[in-house]
Short mmCIF file of C-alpha atoms in Angstrom, two decimals:
data_model
loop_
_atom_site.label_atom_id
_atom_site.label_comp_id
_atom_site.label_asym_id
_atom_site.label_seq_id
_atom_site.Cartn_x
_atom_site.Cartn_y
_atom_site.Cartn_z
CA MET N 1 0.07 0.00 -0.05
CA ASP N 2 1.14 3.46 -0.85
CA PHE N 3 0.74 5.32 2.52
CA MET N 4 1.47 8.81 1.16
CA GLU N 5 -1.15 8.27 -1.53
CA GLN N 6 -3.55 7.45 1.53
CA ALA N 7 -2.26 10.87 3.25
CA ILE N 8 -2.89 12.81 0.07
CA ALA N 9 -6.43 11.36 -0.05
CA LEU N 10 -6.88 12.59 3.23
CA ALA N 11 -5.43 15.99 2.56
CA LYS N 12 -8.13 16.29 -0.17
CA LEU N 13 -10.91 15.95 2.35
CA ALA N 14 -9.76 19.17 4.23
CA GLN N 15 -9.65 21.50 0.79
CA GLY N 16 -12.34 24.18 1.15
CA ASN N 17 -12.56 24.23 4.88
CA VAL N 18 -9.17 25.23 6.51
CA THR N 19 -8.29 28.44 4.78
CA PRO N 20 -5.69 30.26 5.44
CA ASN N 21 -4.01 26.97 6.89
CA PRO N 22 -2.82 24.25 4.37
CA ALA N 23 -4.80 21.16 3.63
CA VAL N 24 -2.77 18.46 4.98
CA GLY N 25 -3.27 14.42 5.50
CA ALA N 26 -1.35 12.27 7.87
CA VAL N 27 -1.03 8.61 8.21
CA LEU N 28 0.81 6.88 11.24
CA VAL N 29 1.92 3.23 10.30
CA LYS N 30 3.60 0.49 12.72
CA ASN N 31 4.46 -2.84 11.43
CA GLY N 32 2.83 -2.28 8.24
CA VAL N 33 -0.47 -1.38 9.64
CA VAL N 34 -1.91 1.86 9.79
CA VAL N 35 -2.57 2.93 13.76
CA GLY N 36 -3.66 6.56 13.18
CA GLN N 37 -4.74 8.95 10.28
CA GLY N 38 -6.20 12.46 10.08
CA PHE N 39 -6.52 15.87 7.92
CA THR N 40 -6.41 19.47 9.02
CA GLN N 41 -9.42 20.57 10.98
CA PRO N 42 -10.85 24.13 10.44
CA PRO N 43 -8.63 27.06 11.78
CA GLY N 44 -8.18 26.80 15.57
CA GLY N 45 -8.76 23.14 15.30
CA GLN N 46 -6.00 20.24 15.28
CA HIS N 47 -3.59 19.83 12.65
CA ALA N 48 -3.34 16.62 10.68
CA GLU N 49 -0.49 15.16 12.71
CA ILE N 50 -1.94 15.61 15.95
CA VAL N 51 -5.24 13.92 14.88
CA ALA N 52 -3.27 10.97 13.73
CA ILE N 53 -1.26 10.70 16.86
CA GLU N 54 -4.13 10.92 19.26
CA GLN N 55 -5.94 8.16 17.25
CA ALA N 56 -2.80 6.10 17.35
CA GLY N 57 -2.39 6.76 21.16
CA ALA N 58 0.50 4.10 22.57
CA ASP N 59 1.01 2.77 19.23
CA ALA N 60 2.49 6.06 17.98
CA SER N 61 5.75 5.21 19.64
CA GLY N 62 8.18 3.61 17.05
CA SER N 63 5.88 4.49 14.04
CA THR N 64 6.39 5.99 10.78
CA LEU N 65 4.61 9.01 9.68
CA TYR N 66 3.42 9.86 6.27
CA VAL N 67 2.42 13.48 5.86
CA THR N 68 1.71 15.65 3.00
CA LEU N 69 3.44 18.81 4.31
CA GLU N 70 6.64 19.34 6.52
CA PRO N 71 5.39 19.56 10.01
CA CYS N 72 5.07 23.03 11.51
CA CYS N 73 7.62 24.21 14.00
CA HIS N 74 6.17 27.63 15.30
CA PHE N 75 3.34 28.58 17.30
CA GLY N 76 0.21 29.71 15.40
CA ARG N 77 -3.39 29.19 16.57
CA THR N 78 -2.09 25.85 17.89
CA PRO N 79 1.20 24.42 19.15
CA PRO N 80 3.98 23.19 16.92
CA CYS N 81 3.43 19.76 15.48
CA THR N 82 7.25 18.90 15.62
CA ARG N 83 7.21 18.93 19.42
CA ALA N 84 4.31 16.47 19.23
CA ILE N 85 5.77 14.27 16.89
CA ILE N 86 8.97 13.95 19.08
CA SER N 87 7.15 13.44 22.22
CA ALA N 88 4.98 10.42 20.66
CA GLY N 89 8.23 8.82 19.98
CA ILE N 90 7.79 8.61 16.31
CA LYS N 91 10.87 7.11 14.49
CA ASP N 92 10.42 8.01 10.87
CA VAL N 93 8.78 10.87 9.09
CA HIS N 94 8.17 11.10 5.22
CA ALA N 95 7.04 14.65 4.21
CA SER N 96 5.79 14.85 0.66
CA MET N 97 6.61 18.55 0.37
CA ILE N 98 8.64 21.43 2.26
CA ASP N 99 6.32 24.15 3.89
CA PRO N 100 6.92 27.32 1.89
CA ASN N 101 5.83 29.38 4.81
CA PRO N 102 9.12 31.39 5.75
CA ALA N 103 8.31 30.57 9.25
CA VAL N 104 8.84 26.70 8.66
CA ALA N 105 10.60 26.29 5.39
CA GLY N 106 12.95 23.49 6.11
CA LYS N 107 13.28 24.40 9.96
CA GLY N 108 10.58 21.54 10.71
CA ILE N 109 12.67 18.93 9.27
CA THR N 110 16.07 20.09 10.81
CA GLU N 111 14.13 19.94 14.36
CA LEU N 112 12.92 16.30 13.83
CA GLU N 113 16.47 15.30 12.61
CA ASP N 114 18.18 17.14 15.45
CA SER N 115 15.96 14.97 17.77
CA GLY N 116 16.98 11.77 16.19
CA ILE N 117 13.95 11.22 13.82
CA LYS N 118 14.88 10.09 10.14
CA VAL N 119 13.02 12.40 7.68
CA THR N 120 12.48 11.63 3.98
CA PHE N 121 10.69 14.00 1.58
CA GLY N 122 9.68 14.27 -1.96
CA GLU N 123 7.17 11.44 -2.30
CA HIS N 124 4.30 12.54 -4.66
CA GLN N 125 5.52 16.11 -4.40
CA GLU N 126 3.56 17.44 -7.42
CA GLN N 127 0.25 15.96 -6.16
CA SER N 128 0.72 17.84 -2.68
CA LEU N 129 1.98 21.02 -4.41
CA GLN N 130 -1.17 20.89 -6.32
CA ILE N 131 -3.50 20.54 -3.11
CA ASN N 132 -1.84 23.55 -1.33
CA GLU N 133 -1.10 25.67 -4.56
CA ALA N 134 -3.37 28.54 -3.29
CA TYR N 135 -1.79 28.23 0.25
CA ALA N 136 1.68 28.54 -1.37
CA LYS N 137 1.15 31.75 -3.24
CA TYR N 138 -0.67 33.35 -0.38
CA ILE N 139 1.79 32.65 2.08
CA VAL N 140 4.77 33.70 -0.34
CA THR N 141 3.20 36.57 -2.13
CA GLY N 142 0.42 37.88 0.24
CA MET N 143 -1.96 37.43 -2.90
CA PRO N 144 -4.57 34.74 -3.57
CA PHE N 145 -4.56 32.20 -6.05
CA VAL N 146 -6.87 33.14 -9.19
CA THR N 147 -8.43 30.47 -11.14
CA ALA N 148 -10.54 31.56 -14.31
CA LYS N 149 -13.17 29.02 -15.27
CA PHE N 150 -15.63 29.41 -18.32
CA ALA N 151 -17.72 27.23 -20.57
CA MET N 152 -17.76 28.09 -24.26
CA SER N 153 -18.87 26.82 -27.39
CA LEU N 154 -16.31 25.87 -30.28
CA ASP N 155 -16.22 29.48 -31.75
CA GLY N 156 -15.45 30.92 -28.12
CA LYS N 157 -18.78 32.13 -27.01
CA ILE N 158 -20.46 32.00 -23.69
CA ALA N 159 -23.77 33.04 -24.62
CA THR N 160 -25.88 33.62 -27.62
CA ARG N 161 -26.31 37.44 -28.84
CA THR N 162 -29.79 37.49 -26.92
CA GLY N 163 -27.81 36.65 -23.91
CA ASP N 164 -29.00 32.95 -23.64
CA SER N 165 -26.28 30.85 -21.82
CA LYS N 166 -28.02 27.88 -20.03
CA TRP N 167 -26.59 25.60 -20.68
CA ILE N 168 -23.57 25.58 -22.94
CA SER N 169 -21.88 22.96 -20.84
CA ASN N 170 -23.45 19.61 -20.14
CA ALA N 171 -24.41 18.33 -16.68
CA GLU N 172 -21.23 16.19 -15.81
CA SER N 173 -19.06 19.49 -16.74
CA ARG N 174 -21.24 21.50 -14.31
CA GLN N 175 -20.75 19.01 -11.63
CA PHE N 176 -17.25 19.15 -11.78
CA ALA N 177 -17.43 22.93 -11.71
CA HIS N 178 -19.14 22.38 -8.41
CA SER N 179 -16.06 20.68 -7.11
CA LEU N 180 -14.02 23.72 -8.07
CA ARG N 181 -16.39 25.98 -6.06
CA HIS N 182 -16.17 23.58 -3.21
CA THR N 183 -12.40 23.85 -2.74
CA SER N 184 -12.38 27.70 -3.28
CA ASP N 185 -12.68 30.36 -0.63
CA ALA N 186 -14.36 32.90 -2.84
CA ILE N 187 -16.45 33.03 -6.17
CA MET N 188 -15.94 36.14 -8.27
CA ALA N 189 -18.31 37.45 -11.13
CA GLY N 190 -18.84 40.57 -12.81
CA VAL N 191 -22.09 42.54 -12.69
CA ASN N 192 -22.99 41.70 -16.20
CA THR N 193 -23.12 37.83 -15.25
CA VAL N 194 -25.51 38.68 -12.43
CA LEU N 195 -27.56 40.74 -14.67
CA ALA N 196 -27.82 38.11 -17.44
CA ASP N 197 -28.03 35.01 -15.54
CA ASP N 198 -29.03 35.84 -11.99
CA PRO N 199 -26.69 33.11 -10.72
CA HIS N 200 -26.46 31.36 -7.21
CA LEU N 201 -22.82 31.24 -6.96
CA THR N 202 -23.07 28.50 -4.22
CA THR N 203 -21.69 25.08 -4.20
CA ARG N 204 -23.51 21.80 -4.18
CA SER N 205 -20.47 19.74 -3.45
CA GLY N 206 -19.63 18.43 0.06
CA GLY N 207 -22.82 19.55 1.41
CA GLY N 208 -23.27 22.62 -0.57
CA ARG N 209 -26.55 24.72 -0.97
CA GLY N 210 -28.87 23.19 1.69
CA GLY N 211 -26.32 21.21 3.37
CA THR N 212 -24.20 21.57 6.46
CA THR N 213 -20.74 20.30 6.11
CA LYS N 214 -19.13 22.95 3.96
CA LYS N 215 -19.43 26.65 4.42
CA GLN N 216 -20.26 28.35 1.16
CA PRO N 217 -17.51 30.35 -0.44
CA ILE N 218 -17.54 34.14 -0.21
CA ARG N 219 -19.45 35.53 -3.30
CA ILE N 220 -17.61 38.63 -4.85
CA ILE N 221 -19.36 40.89 -7.19
CA ILE N 222 -17.51 43.42 -9.38
CA ASP N 223 -19.56 46.04 -10.41
CA GLY N 224 -17.71 49.17 -11.81
CA LYS N 225 -20.86 51.28 -11.97
CA GLY N 226 -23.09 50.13 -9.34
CA ARG N 227 -25.78 48.37 -11.43
CA THR N 228 -26.29 45.11 -9.05
CA PRO N 229 -29.99 44.75 -8.16
CA GLN N 230 -30.95 44.22 -4.60
CA GLY N 231 -33.29 41.65 -5.75
CA ALA N 232 -30.51 39.12 -7.15
CA ARG N 233 -30.47 35.80 -6.14
CA ILE N 234 -27.06 35.93 -4.63
CA PHE N 235 -28.46 38.06 -1.82
CA HIS N 236 -30.83 35.39 -0.66
CA GLU N 237 -28.36 32.56 -0.47
CA THR N 238 -26.64 31.16 2.80
CA GLY N 239 -23.06 32.84 3.16
CA LYS N 240 -21.46 36.21 2.54
CA THR N 241 -21.60 38.46 -0.20
CA ILE N 242 -19.08 41.31 -1.10
CA LEU N 243 -20.02 43.99 -3.61
CA VAL N 244 -17.15 45.68 -5.05
CA LEU N 245 -18.19 49.14 -6.60
CA GLY N 246 -16.02 51.44 -8.67
CA ARG N 247 -17.68 54.49 -7.34
CA PRO N 248 -18.81 55.84 -3.99
CA PRO N 249 -21.91 54.25 -2.57
CA ALA N 250 -25.06 56.33 -2.82
CA ALA N 251 -26.76 57.60 0.06
CA GLY N 252 -28.43 54.77 2.01
CA GLU N 253 -26.85 52.14 -0.49
CA LYS N 254 -24.73 50.62 2.29
CA ASP N 255 -27.46 50.08 4.73
CA ALA N 256 -29.61 48.65 1.97
CA PHE N 257 -27.14 45.87 1.10
CA SER N 258 -26.03 45.50 4.55
CA LYS N 259 -29.77 44.41 5.39
CA LEU N 260 -29.41 41.76 2.66
CA GLY N 261 -26.15 40.42 4.40
CA ALA N 262 -23.79 42.05 1.72
CA GLU N 263 -21.04 44.31 2.31
CA ILE N 264 -19.99 47.01 0.02
CA ILE N 265 -16.32 48.22 -0.61
CA GLU N 266 -15.15 51.02 -2.88
CA MET N 267 -12.12 50.19 -5.13
CA PRO N 268 -10.08 52.38 -7.61
CA SER N 269 -11.48 52.39 -11.06
CA VAL N 270 -10.66 53.79 -14.53
CA ASN N 271 -13.54 54.62 -16.71
CA GLY N 272 -15.78 52.06 -14.75
CA ILE N 273 -13.18 49.22 -15.13
CA ILE N 274 -11.95 48.28 -11.47
CA GLU N 275 -8.42 47.92 -10.82
CA MET N 276 -8.08 44.23 -9.89
CA LYS N 277 -4.88 44.06 -8.13
CA PRO N 278 -6.03 46.13 -5.17
CA VAL N 279 -9.36 43.92 -4.96
CA LEU N 280 -7.01 40.78 -4.68
CA LYS N 281 -4.94 42.49 -2.07
CA MET N 282 -8.16 43.42 0.09
CA LEU N 283 -9.29 39.78 -0.11
CA ALA N 284 -5.99 38.49 0.94
CA GLU N 285 -5.86 40.74 3.99
CA ARG N 286 -9.08 39.10 4.81
CA GLU N 287 -7.38 35.54 4.71
CA ILE N 288 -8.86 34.56 1.32
CA THR N 289 -6.39 32.58 -0.38
CA SER N 290 -8.01 31.16 -3.57
CA VAL N 291 -10.56 33.04 -5.91
CA LEU N 292 -12.43 31.16 -8.58
CA VAL N 293 -13.48 33.47 -11.28
CA GLU N 294 -16.83 32.49 -13.05
CA GLY N 295 -17.25 35.32 -15.64
CA GLY N 296 -18.19 37.23 -17.50
CA GLY N 297 -15.73 37.78 -20.28
CA ILE N 298 -15.05 41.42 -19.24
CA LEU N 299 -14.10 40.50 -15.80
CA VAL N 300 -11.82 37.64 -17.13
CA GLY N 301 -10.23 39.76 -19.63
CA SER N 302 -9.52 42.60 -17.32
CA LEU N 303 -7.67 39.92 -15.08
CA PHE N 304 -5.78 38.41 -17.92
CA ASP N 305 -4.81 42.22 -19.13
CA GLN N 306 -3.43 42.78 -15.54
CA GLU N 307 -1.60 39.29 -15.57
CA LEU N 308 -3.33 38.15 -12.15
CA VAL N 309 -4.63 34.63 -13.56
CA ASP N 310 -2.74 31.80 -12.26
CA ARG N 311 -4.88 28.80 -13.58
CA VAL N 312 -7.43 28.31 -16.29
CA PHE N 313 -10.28 25.77 -16.66
CA ALA N 314 -11.95 26.15 -20.08
CA PHE N 315 -14.87 23.78 -20.88
CA ILE N 316 -15.47 23.41 -24.68
CA SER N 317 -18.87 22.24 -25.77
CA PRO N 318 -19.17 20.84 -29.33
CA ILE N 319 -21.58 23.55 -30.53
CA ILE N 320 -21.25 26.78 -32.94
CA ILE N 321 -23.16 29.79 -31.87
CA GLY N 322 -21.96 32.36 -34.33
CA GLY N 323 -23.18 35.98 -34.66
CA GLU N 324 -22.07 39.08 -32.39
CA ALA N 325 -22.16 37.14 -28.95
CA SER N 326 -20.25 37.47 -25.71
CA MET N 327 -16.69 35.83 -25.73
CA ALA N 328 -15.10 34.11 -22.93
CA VAL N 329 -12.27 36.34 -22.69
CA ALA N 330 -12.52 39.86 -23.61
CA GLY N 331 -10.56 42.93 -22.40
CA ARG N 332 -7.81 44.78 -24.07
CA GLY N 333 -6.00 41.37 -25.29
CA ALA N 334 -2.84 41.02 -27.09
CA ASP N 335 -1.65 42.92 -29.98
CA LYS N 336 0.51 40.21 -31.26
CA LEU N 337 0.52 36.48 -30.91
CA SER N 338 3.78 36.59 -29.12
CA ASP N 339 2.22 38.58 -26.39
CA ALA N 340 -0.66 36.19 -25.94
CA HIS N 341 -0.97 34.29 -22.64
CA ARG N 342 0.15 30.75 -22.90
CA LEU N 343 -0.81 27.81 -20.83
CA GLU N 344 1.63 25.35 -19.35
CA ARG N 345 1.25 21.81 -17.54
CA VAL N 346 -2.00 21.51 -19.79
CA THR N 347 -4.26 18.63 -19.23
CA THR N 348 -7.56 17.51 -21.13
CA THR N 349 -10.52 15.71 -19.50
CA ARG N 350 -13.59 14.34 -21.26
CA PHE N 351 -16.98 14.92 -19.56
CA GLY N 352 -19.49 13.39 -22.14
CA GLU N 353 -19.00 15.35 -25.28
CA ASP N 354 -17.61 18.29 -23.65
CA ILE N 355 -13.67 18.67 -23.18
CA LEU N 356 -12.17 20.33 -20.21
CA ILE N 357 -8.57 22.18 -21.18
CA SER N 358 -6.54 23.15 -17.82
CA GLY N 359 -3.47 24.51 -17.48
CA TYR N 360 -1.51 26.95 -15.47
CA VAL N 361 -0.72 30.52 -17.22
CA ALA N 362 3.04 30.61 -17.92
CA SER N 363 4.98 33.71 -16.50
CA ARG N 364 6.30 36.17 -19.10
#
C-alpha cells in the first residue's frame, strides 16, 4: 500500500474548509499497519499530525509518519506539530513537500532530524503541491491564487447574441465545476453575469447549498458602475456577499445592501473598470487564499490584461453559436500572438461530449 497516497487522499478531504491553513493529510504506520490517520481541521482545530497521533495513542511510539506537508515548528493558532511528533516517539517521518511558509521552510525537518528522527521528503510532491498551490502563493506573495473558469462553444462564445447561456456545458461538466467551487474560498463574477444569468454562486458539493458540512464560498461581485440589483439571487443565499463598486456608494446604499447580508467596498476604477490588483490584495488581507472567477468575459479579460490569472479551466462544448455574442475572454487582449497568454502543464479531460482544457498561465 502507498501510504503517502493515502495521506494525499486525506488532505483532499480538508480542501475548502481550512483556509488560511494548508490542507494536510497524515497517516501513522506501525509494522505495516495503519494505527492513526487524520487531516487538517478548520482554523483553531488540530493539525493532521495531531489527529493521527491521538488516534494512534500508545501505538504512535516507534511508528512511521507519512504527511503531505512538512510539520510546522512554530506557534500559531496551535502548538508546533514537531514537538508532538518528538514526544510521541515517532521514529521516521516521510514529508511529501517542504512548507513554503518562511516560518517553517525546512526548519521543521531540521528540528526532527536534530531529535534523532529520520526524515525523507519528496514522495508524490507534485500532487501535494497542487493541493496547496493557493496556500503556497498566499503565504509567499500575500496574494490569493486566481483561477479563471468558463464554458464556451467551439467558436469561443459564452452566450448567444440574445444573452442565452443555459446551458453551454453539460451536466457532468457543471458537476465538476461545483467541485471547483467547493475547494475555493471565494467565487467572483462581474455585474453583467449577475444581470444576465442571476446566478446563485453557491456550491452543491460537499454539503453545498442546503447542506451543513461545507461553508459556502464568499461571493464577490465586481460592479464598476453600481448596477447590481438588490433582488439578485446572490443576496438570498446562505453565506456572505461582497459587492465591489468602482464608485462611492450612494446615500443609503450601504445600509440597504447590509440588510441583505452584503458588504459594499469601494475600489479604484478607470472609466468604470475596477483595478483588480487592489481587490485581490484586499481579499488576501481577509485571509482569502483562492478565488474562482466565473465570468463574464469583461472581468476575465481584465484579470488577464492585468496578469493576475494563475490557472484556467476552459470547458469546450461541441456547438457553434456564431453571430455577435459574448466572448469567454474580452478585455484589451494581445496585440501580437507573441504577447498572448500561454498555458503550461496542460491537461485535457472528457465530460461526455464536453472537453475540459486546464493549465497554468505561463509567466512572461
